[in-house]
Amino acid sequence: HENTNIVYLSAKRDSIFEIEKWETKNFLDWKIEAITKNSNKDNVRPVAVKNAKEGNPIQLLWMQNNKYIHYTNYFSTIKMNKLEDK
């Protein structure tokens, strides 16, 4: 995406990292939308799809950790959000 008013991040919620979308109009007040919630595995390192236009069904990719001990010792899967057809 190309909108600098939207930030995707991974935040620790209870004991698990979840992916969130933070959106602002003035950089003071933020609207927070959970992309993942109630997960049993950490969701980390979100990446917005470059040049994805509004309405593109895929806007975001991230890693879901099945095992993470060290950056050289891990097992992760790549996840994506897919917007529903309207």
mmCIF file of N, CA and C in Angstrom:
data_model
loop_
_atom_site.group_PDB
_atom_site.id
_atom_site.type_symbol
_atom_site.label_atom_id
_atom_site.label_comp_id
_atom_site.label_asym_id
_atom_site.label_seq_id
_atom_site.Cartn_x
_atom_site.Cartn_y
_atom_site.Cartn_z
ATOM 1 N N HIS A 1 0.842 -1.181 0.000
ATOM 2 C CA HIS A 1 0.000 0.000 0.000
ATOM 3 C C HIS A 1 0.878 1.231 0.000
ATOM 4 N N GLU A 2 0.309 2.333 -0.363
ATOM 5 C CA GLU A 2 1.091 3.569 -0.468
ATOM 6 C C GLU A 2 0.590 4.650 0.484
ATOM 7 N N ASN A 3 -0.300 4.312 1.401
ATOM 8 C CA ASN A 3 -0.897 5.283 2.307
ATOM 9 C C ASN A 3 -0.052 5.390 3.579
ATOM 10 N N THR A 4 0.598 6.536 3.777
ATOM 11 C CA THR A 4 1.455 6.712 4.950
ATOM 12 C C THR A 4 0.662 6.919 6.236
ATOM 13 N N ASN A 5 -0.646 7.019 6.154
ATOM 14 C CA ASN A 5 -1.489 7.146 7.342
ATOM 15 C C ASN A 5 -1.883 5.783 7.904
ATOM 16 N N ILE A 6 -1.451 4.712 7.261
ATOM 17 C CA ILE A 6 -1.750 3.354 7.713
ATOM 18 C C ILE A 6 -0.450 2.643 8.052
ATOM 19 N N VAL A 7 -0.415 2.062 9.250
ATOM 20 C CA VAL A 7 0.747 1.302 9.706
ATOM 21 C C VAL A 7 0.274 -0.087 10.121
ATOM 22 N N TYR A 8 0.964 -1.113 9.648
ATOM 23 C CA TYR A 8 0.717 -2.480 10.096
ATOM 24 C C TYR A 8 1.832 -2.848 11.066
ATOM 25 N N LEU A 9 1.472 -3.470 12.191
ATOM 26 C CA LEU A 9 2.477 -3.805 13.190
ATOM 27 C C LEU A 9 2.101 -5.076 13.930
ATOM 28 N N SER A 10 3.079 -5.605 14.627
ATOM 29 C CA SER A 10 2.879 -6.761 15.491
ATOM 30 C C SER A 10 2.974 -6.272 16.926
ATOM 31 N N ALA A 11 1.941 -6.528 17.723
ATOM 32 C CA ALA A 11 1.911 -6.059 19.107
ATOM 33 C C ALA A 11 1.646 -7.237 20.037
ATOM 34 N N LYS A 12 2.337 -7.239 21.173
ATOM 35 C CA LYS A 12 2.132 -8.317 22.140
ATOM 36 C C LYS A 12 0.830 -8.062 22.881
ATOM 37 N N ARG A 13 -0.092 -8.985 22.755
ATOM 38 C CA ARG A 13 -1.392 -8.925 23.424
ATOM 39 C C ARG A 13 -1.492 -10.160 24.310
ATOM 40 N N ASP A 14 -1.518 -9.942 25.611
ATOM 41 C CA ASP A 14 -1.362 -11.024 26.585
ATOM 42 C C ASP A 14 0.000 -11.667 26.335
ATOM 43 N N SER A 15 0.060 -12.918 25.968
ATOM 44 C CA SER A 15 1.364 -13.570 25.780
ATOM 45 C C SER A 15 1.664 -13.881 24.315
ATOM 46 N N ILE A 16 0.813 -13.402 23.398
ATOM 47 C CA ILE A 16 0.939 -13.720 21.969
ATOM 48 C C ILE A 16 1.050 -12.428 21.167
ATOM 49 N N PHE A 17 1.876 -12.446 20.122
ATOM 50 C CA PHE A 17 1.958 -11.304 19.213
ATOM 51 C C PHE A 17 0.849 -11.399 18.168
ATOM 52 N N GLU A 18 0.126 -10.301 17.984
ATOM 53 C CA GLU A 18 -0.970 -10.213 17.016
ATOM 54 C C GLU A 18 -0.666 -9.102 16.014
ATOM 55 N N ILE A 19 -1.217 -9.238 14.805
ATOM 56 C CA ILE A 19 -1.057 -8.225 13.760
ATOM 57 C C ILE A 19 -2.200 -7.224 13.878
ATOM 58 N N GLU A 20 -1.845 -5.937 13.821
ATOM 59 C CA GLU A 20 -2.836 -4.868 13.894
ATOM 60 C C GLU A 20 -2.619 -3.857 12.775
ATOM 61 N N LYS A 21 -3.694 -3.204 12.403
ATOM 62 C CA LYS A 21 -3.659 -2.095 11.447
ATOM 63 C C LYS A 21 -3.983 -0.831 12.236
ATOM 64 N N TRP A 22 -3.067 0.123 12.217
ATOM 65 C CA TRP A 22 -3.275 1.407 12.875
ATOM 66 C C TRP A 22 -3.438 2.463 11.789
ATOM 67 N N GLU A 23 -4.500 3.247 11.898
ATOM 68 C CA GLU A 23 -4.791 4.272 10.890
ATOM 69 C C GLU A 23 -5.030 5.613 11.577
ATOM 70 N N THR A 24 -4.506 6.687 10.972
ATOM 71 C CA THR A 24 -4.631 8.025 11.537
ATOM 72 C C THR A 24 -4.895 9.046 10.438
ATOM 73 N N LYS A 25 -5.475 10.153 10.845
ATOM 74 C CA LYS A 25 -5.631 11.291 9.931
ATOM 75 C C LYS A 25 -4.745 12.450 10.364
ATOM 76 N N ASN A 26 -4.365 12.459 11.663
ATOM 77 C CA ASN A 26 -3.606 13.595 12.190
ATOM 78 C C ASN A 26 -2.325 13.181 12.923
ATOM 79 N N PHE A 27 -2.010 11.914 12.964
ATOM 80 C CA PHE A 27 -0.840 11.354 13.634
ATOM 81 C C PHE A 27 -0.866 11.558 15.147
ATOM 82 N N LEU A 28 -2.034 11.911 15.689
ATOM 83 C CA LEU A 28 -2.234 12.005 17.136
ATOM 84 C C LEU A 28 -3.241 10.965 17.611
ATOM 85 N N ASP A 29 -4.312 10.815 16.857
ATOM 86 C CA ASP A 29 -5.371 9.866 17.190
ATOM 87 C C ASP A 29 -5.299 8.693 16.221
ATOM 88 N N TRP A 30 -5.405 7.479 16.764
ATOM 89 C CA TRP A 30 -5.252 6.280 15.948
ATOM 90 C C TRP A 30 -6.468 5.372 16.088
ATOM 91 N N LYS A 31 -6.929 4.857 14.983
ATOM 92 C CA LYS A 31 -7.968 3.825 14.950
ATOM 93 C C LYS A 31 -7.233 2.492 14.801
ATOM 94 N N ILE A 32 -7.486 1.554 15.709
ATOM 95 C CA ILE A 32 -6.772 0.277 15.709
ATOM 96 C C ILE A 32 -7.734 -0.835 15.312
ATOM 97 N N GLU A 33 -7.307 -1.626 14.321
ATOM 98 C CA GLU A 33 -8.103 -2.763 13.848
ATOM 99 C C GLU A 33 -7.254 -4.027 13.969
ATOM 100 N N ALA A 34 -7.794 -5.038 14.638
ATOM 101 C CA ALA A 34 -7.083 -6.315 14.767
ATOM 102 C C ALA A 34 -7.168 -7.072 13.446
ATOM 103 N N ILE A 35 -6.020 -7.453 12.911
ATOM 104 C CA ILE A 35 -5.977 -8.315 11.729
ATOM 105 C C ILE A 35 -6.012 -9.770 12.186
ATOM 106 N N THR A 36 -5.262 -10.085 13.254
ATOM 107 C CA THR A 36 -5.336 -11.398 13.896
ATOM 108 C C THR A 36 -5.795 -11.183 15.326
ATOM 109 N N LYS A 37 -6.469 -12.171 15.891
ATOM 110 C CA LYS A 37 -6.871 -12.091 17.299
ATOM 111 C C LYS A 37 -7.104 -13.497 17.833
ATOM 112 N N ASN A 38 -6.931 -13.622 19.135
ATOM 113 C CA ASN A 38 -7.103 -14.911 19.818
ATOM 114 C C ASN A 38 -6.244 -16.011 19.200
ATOM 115 N N SER A 39 -5.059 -15.651 18.753
ATOM 116 C CA SER A 39 -4.161 -16.619 18.116
ATOM 117 C C SER A 39 -3.489 -17.495 19.171
ATOM 118 N N ASN A 40 -3.085 -18.686 18.757
ATOM 119 C CA ASN A 40 -2.308 -19.541 19.649
ATOM 120 C C ASN A 40 -0.841 -19.598 19.226
ATOM 121 N N LYS A 41 -0.492 -18.852 18.168
ATOM 122 C CA LYS A 41 0.890 -18.740 17.695
ATOM 123 C C LYS A 41 1.189 -17.264 17.449
ATOM 124 N N ASP A 42 2.460 -16.888 17.608
ATOM 125 C CA ASP A 42 2.863 -15.502 17.362
ATOM 126 C C ASP A 42 2.737 -15.143 15.885
ATOM 127 N N ASN A 43 2.209 -13.964 15.622
ATOM 128 C CA ASN A 43 2.118 -13.382 14.280
ATOM 129 C C ASN A 43 3.031 -12.163 14.266
ATOM 130 N N VAL A 44 4.033 -12.183 13.384
ATOM 131 C CA VAL A 44 5.082 -11.160 13.427
ATOM 132 C C VAL A 44 5.475 -10.709 12.024
ATOM 133 N N ARG A 45 6.233 -9.636 11.966
ATOM 134 C CA ARG A 45 6.848 -9.096 10.748
ATOM 135 C C ARG A 45 5.856 -8.859 9.607
ATOM 136 N N PRO A 46 4.840 -8.036 9.842
ATOM 137 C CA PRO A 46 3.902 -7.730 8.757
ATOM 138 C C PRO A 46 4.571 -6.925 7.646
ATOM 139 N N VAL A 47 4.189 -7.222 6.416
ATOM 140 C CA VAL A 47 4.707 -6.513 5.245
ATOM 141 C C VAL A 47 3.523 -6.133 4.366
ATOM 142 N N ALA A 48 3.335 -4.841 4.142
ATOM 143 C CA ALA A 48 2.279 -4.383 3.237
ATOM 144 C C ALA A 48 2.702 -4.675 1.807
ATOM 145 N N VAL A 49 1.766 -5.145 1.004
ATOM 146 C CA VAL A 49 2.051 -5.472 -0.396
ATOM 147 C C VAL A 49 2.286 -4.171 -1.160
ATOM 148 N N LYS A 50 3.465 -4.043 -1.746
ATOM 149 C CA LYS A 50 3.834 -2.821 -2.458
ATOM 150 C C LYS A 50 2.912 -2.599 -3.655
ATOM 151 N N ASN A 51 2.470 -1.371 -3.819
ATOM 152 C CA ASN A 51 1.604 -0.931 -4.921
ATOM 153 C C ASN A 51 0.228 -1.585 -4.919
ATOM 154 N N ALA A 52 -0.185 -2.181 -3.802
ATOM 155 C CA ALA A 52 -1.536 -2.750 -3.723
ATOM 156 C C ALA A 52 -2.537 -1.603 -3.627
ATOM 157 N N LYS A 53 -3.410 -1.526 -4.583
ATOM 158 C CA LYS A 53 -4.423 -0.472 -4.602
ATOM 159 C C LYS A 53 -5.548 -0.818 -3.632
ATOM 160 N N GLU A 54 -6.280 0.198 -3.195
ATOM 161 C CA GLU A 54 -7.441 -0.037 -2.348
ATOM 162 C C GLU A 54 -8.393 -0.973 -3.085
ATOM 163 N N GLY A 55 -8.866 -1.975 -2.395
ATOM 164 C CA GLY A 55 -9.741 -2.956 -3.029
ATOM 165 C C GLY A 55 -9.004 -4.191 -3.525
ATOM 166 N N ASN A 56 -7.665 -4.111 -3.625
ATOM 167 C CA ASN A 56 -6.885 -5.300 -3.977
ATOM 168 C C ASN A 56 -7.136 -6.346 -2.889
ATOM 169 N N PRO A 57 -7.475 -7.586 -3.250
ATOM 170 C CA PRO A 57 -7.838 -8.564 -2.223
ATOM 171 C C PRO A 57 -6.694 -8.940 -1.284
ATOM 172 N N ILE A 58 -5.458 -8.740 -1.680
ATOM 173 C CA ILE A 58 -4.332 -9.055 -0.804
ATOM 174 C C ILE A 58 -3.572 -7.765 -0.507
ATOM 175 N N GLN A 59 -3.571 -7.371 0.761
ATOM 176 C CA GLN A 59 -2.926 -6.137 1.196
ATOM 177 C C GLN A 59 -1.724 -6.382 2.102
ATOM 178 N N LEU A 60 -1.660 -7.569 2.724
ATOM 179 C CA LEU A 60 -0.711 -7.761 3.812
ATOM 180 C C LEU A 60 -0.240 -9.207 3.894
ATOM 181 N N LEU A 61 1.062 -9.378 4.151
ATOM 182 C CA LEU A 61 1.671 -10.688 4.422
ATOM 183 C C LEU A 61 2.366 -10.603 5.775
ATOM 184 N N TRP A 62 2.463 -11.729 6.495
ATOM 185 C CA TRP A 62 3.203 -11.760 7.752
ATOM 186 C C TRP A 62 3.644 -13.183 8.059
ATOM 187 N N MET A 63 4.519 -13.306 9.036
ATOM 188 C CA MET A 63 5.006 -14.610 9.473
ATOM 189 C C MET A 63 4.211 -15.068 10.688
ATOM 190 N N GLN A 64 3.861 -16.350 10.703
ATOM 191 C CA GLN A 64 3.276 -16.959 11.897
ATOM 192 C C GLN A 64 4.276 -18.006 12.384
ATOM 193 N N ASN A 65 4.733 -17.837 13.612
ATOM 194 C CA ASN A 65 5.778 -18.711 14.147
ATOM 195 C C ASN A 65 5.194 -19.979 14.743
ATOM 196 N N ASN A 66 5.609 -21.108 14.218
ATOM 197 C CA ASN A 66 5.301 -22.398 14.826
ATOM 198 C C ASN A 66 6.330 -22.714 15.908
ATOM 199 N N LYS A 67 7.568 -22.318 15.656
ATOM 200 C CA LYS A 67 8.664 -22.448 16.617
ATOM 201 C C LYS A 67 9.625 -21.301 16.340
ATOM 202 N N TYR A 68 10.050 -20.610 17.388
ATOM 203 C CA TYR A 68 11.047 -19.552 17.214
ATOM 204 C C TYR A 68 11.952 -19.553 18.433
ATOM 205 N N ILE A 69 13.178 -19.990 18.238
ATOM 206 C CA ILE A 69 14.159 -20.010 19.311
ATOM 207 C C ILE A 69 15.168 -18.886 19.106
ATOM 208 N N HIS A 70 15.589 -18.711 17.864
ATOM 209 C CA HIS A 70 16.608 -17.729 17.502
ATOM 210 C C HIS A 70 16.430 -17.455 16.012
ATOM 211 N N TYR A 71 16.962 -16.341 15.526
ATOM 212 C CA TYR A 71 16.767 -16.046 14.104
ATOM 213 C C TYR A 71 17.421 -17.077 13.190
ATOM 214 N N THR A 72 18.231 -17.952 13.736
ATOM 215 C CA THR A 72 18.799 -19.050 12.942
ATOM 216 C C THR A 72 18.135 -20.390 13.248
ATOM 217 N N ASN A 73 17.146 -20.396 14.139
ATOM 218 C CA ASN A 73 16.481 -21.633 14.546
ATOM 219 C C ASN A 73 14.987 -21.360 14.699
ATOM 220 N N TYR A 74 14.252 -21.522 13.610
ATOM 221 C CA TYR A 74 12.823 -21.217 13.641
ATOM 222 C C TYR A 74 12.083 -22.037 12.586
ATOM 223 N N PHE A 75 10.770 -22.114 12.753
ATOM 224 C CA PHE A 75 9.887 -22.719 11.757
ATOM 225 C C PHE A 75 8.661 -21.817 11.683
ATOM 226 N N SER A 76 8.476 -21.166 10.552
ATOM 227 C CA SER A 76 7.392 -20.197 10.384
ATOM 228 C C SER A 76 6.638 -20.468 9.097
ATOM 229 N N THR A 77 5.428 -19.969 9.038
ATOM 230 C CA THR A 77 4.643 -20.000 7.804
ATOM 231 C C THR A 77 4.330 -18.562 7.412
ATOM 232 N N ILE A 78 4.100 -18.341 6.133
ATOM 233 C CA ILE A 78 3.702 -17.021 5.646
ATOM 234 C C ILE A 78 2.185 -17.005 5.525
ATOM 235 N N LYS A 79 1.584 -15.990 6.116
ATOM 236 C CA LYS A 79 0.130 -15.823 6.093
ATOM 237 C C LYS A 79 -0.203 -14.564 5.305
ATOM 238 N N MET A 80 -1.449 -14.447 4.890
ATOM 239 C CA MET A 80 -1.904 -13.233 4.217
ATOM 240 C C MET A 80 -3.352 -12.976 4.574
ATOM 241 N N ASN A 81 -3.716 -11.709 4.535
ATOM 242 C CA ASN A 81 -5.130 -11.397 4.662
ATOM 243 C C ASN A 81 -5.689 -11.320 3.251
ATOM 244 N N LYS A 82 -6.836 -11.876 3.058
ATOM 245 C CA LYS A 82 -7.500 -11.811 1.753
ATOM 246 C C LYS A 82 -8.861 -11.194 1.989
ATOM 247 N N LEU A 83 -9.069 -10.035 1.399
ATOM 248 C CA LEU A 83 -10.344 -9.348 1.565
ATOM 249 C C LEU A 83 -11.439 -10.143 0.884
ATOM 250 N N GLU A 84 -12.591 -10.169 1.513
ATOM 251 C CA GLU A 84 -13.724 -10.884 0.933
ATOM 252 C C GLU A 84 -14.265 -10.128 -0.264
ATOM 253 N N ASP A 85 -14.728 -10.874 -1.257
ATOM 254 C CA ASP A 85 -15.377 -10.259 -2.414
ATOM 255 C C ASP A 85 -16.680 -9.631 -1.959
ATOM 256 N N LYS A 86 -16.965 -8.456 -2.501
ATOM 257 C CA LYS A 86 -18.215 -7.764 -2.131
ATOM 258 C C LYS A 86 -19.228 -7.881 -3.224
#
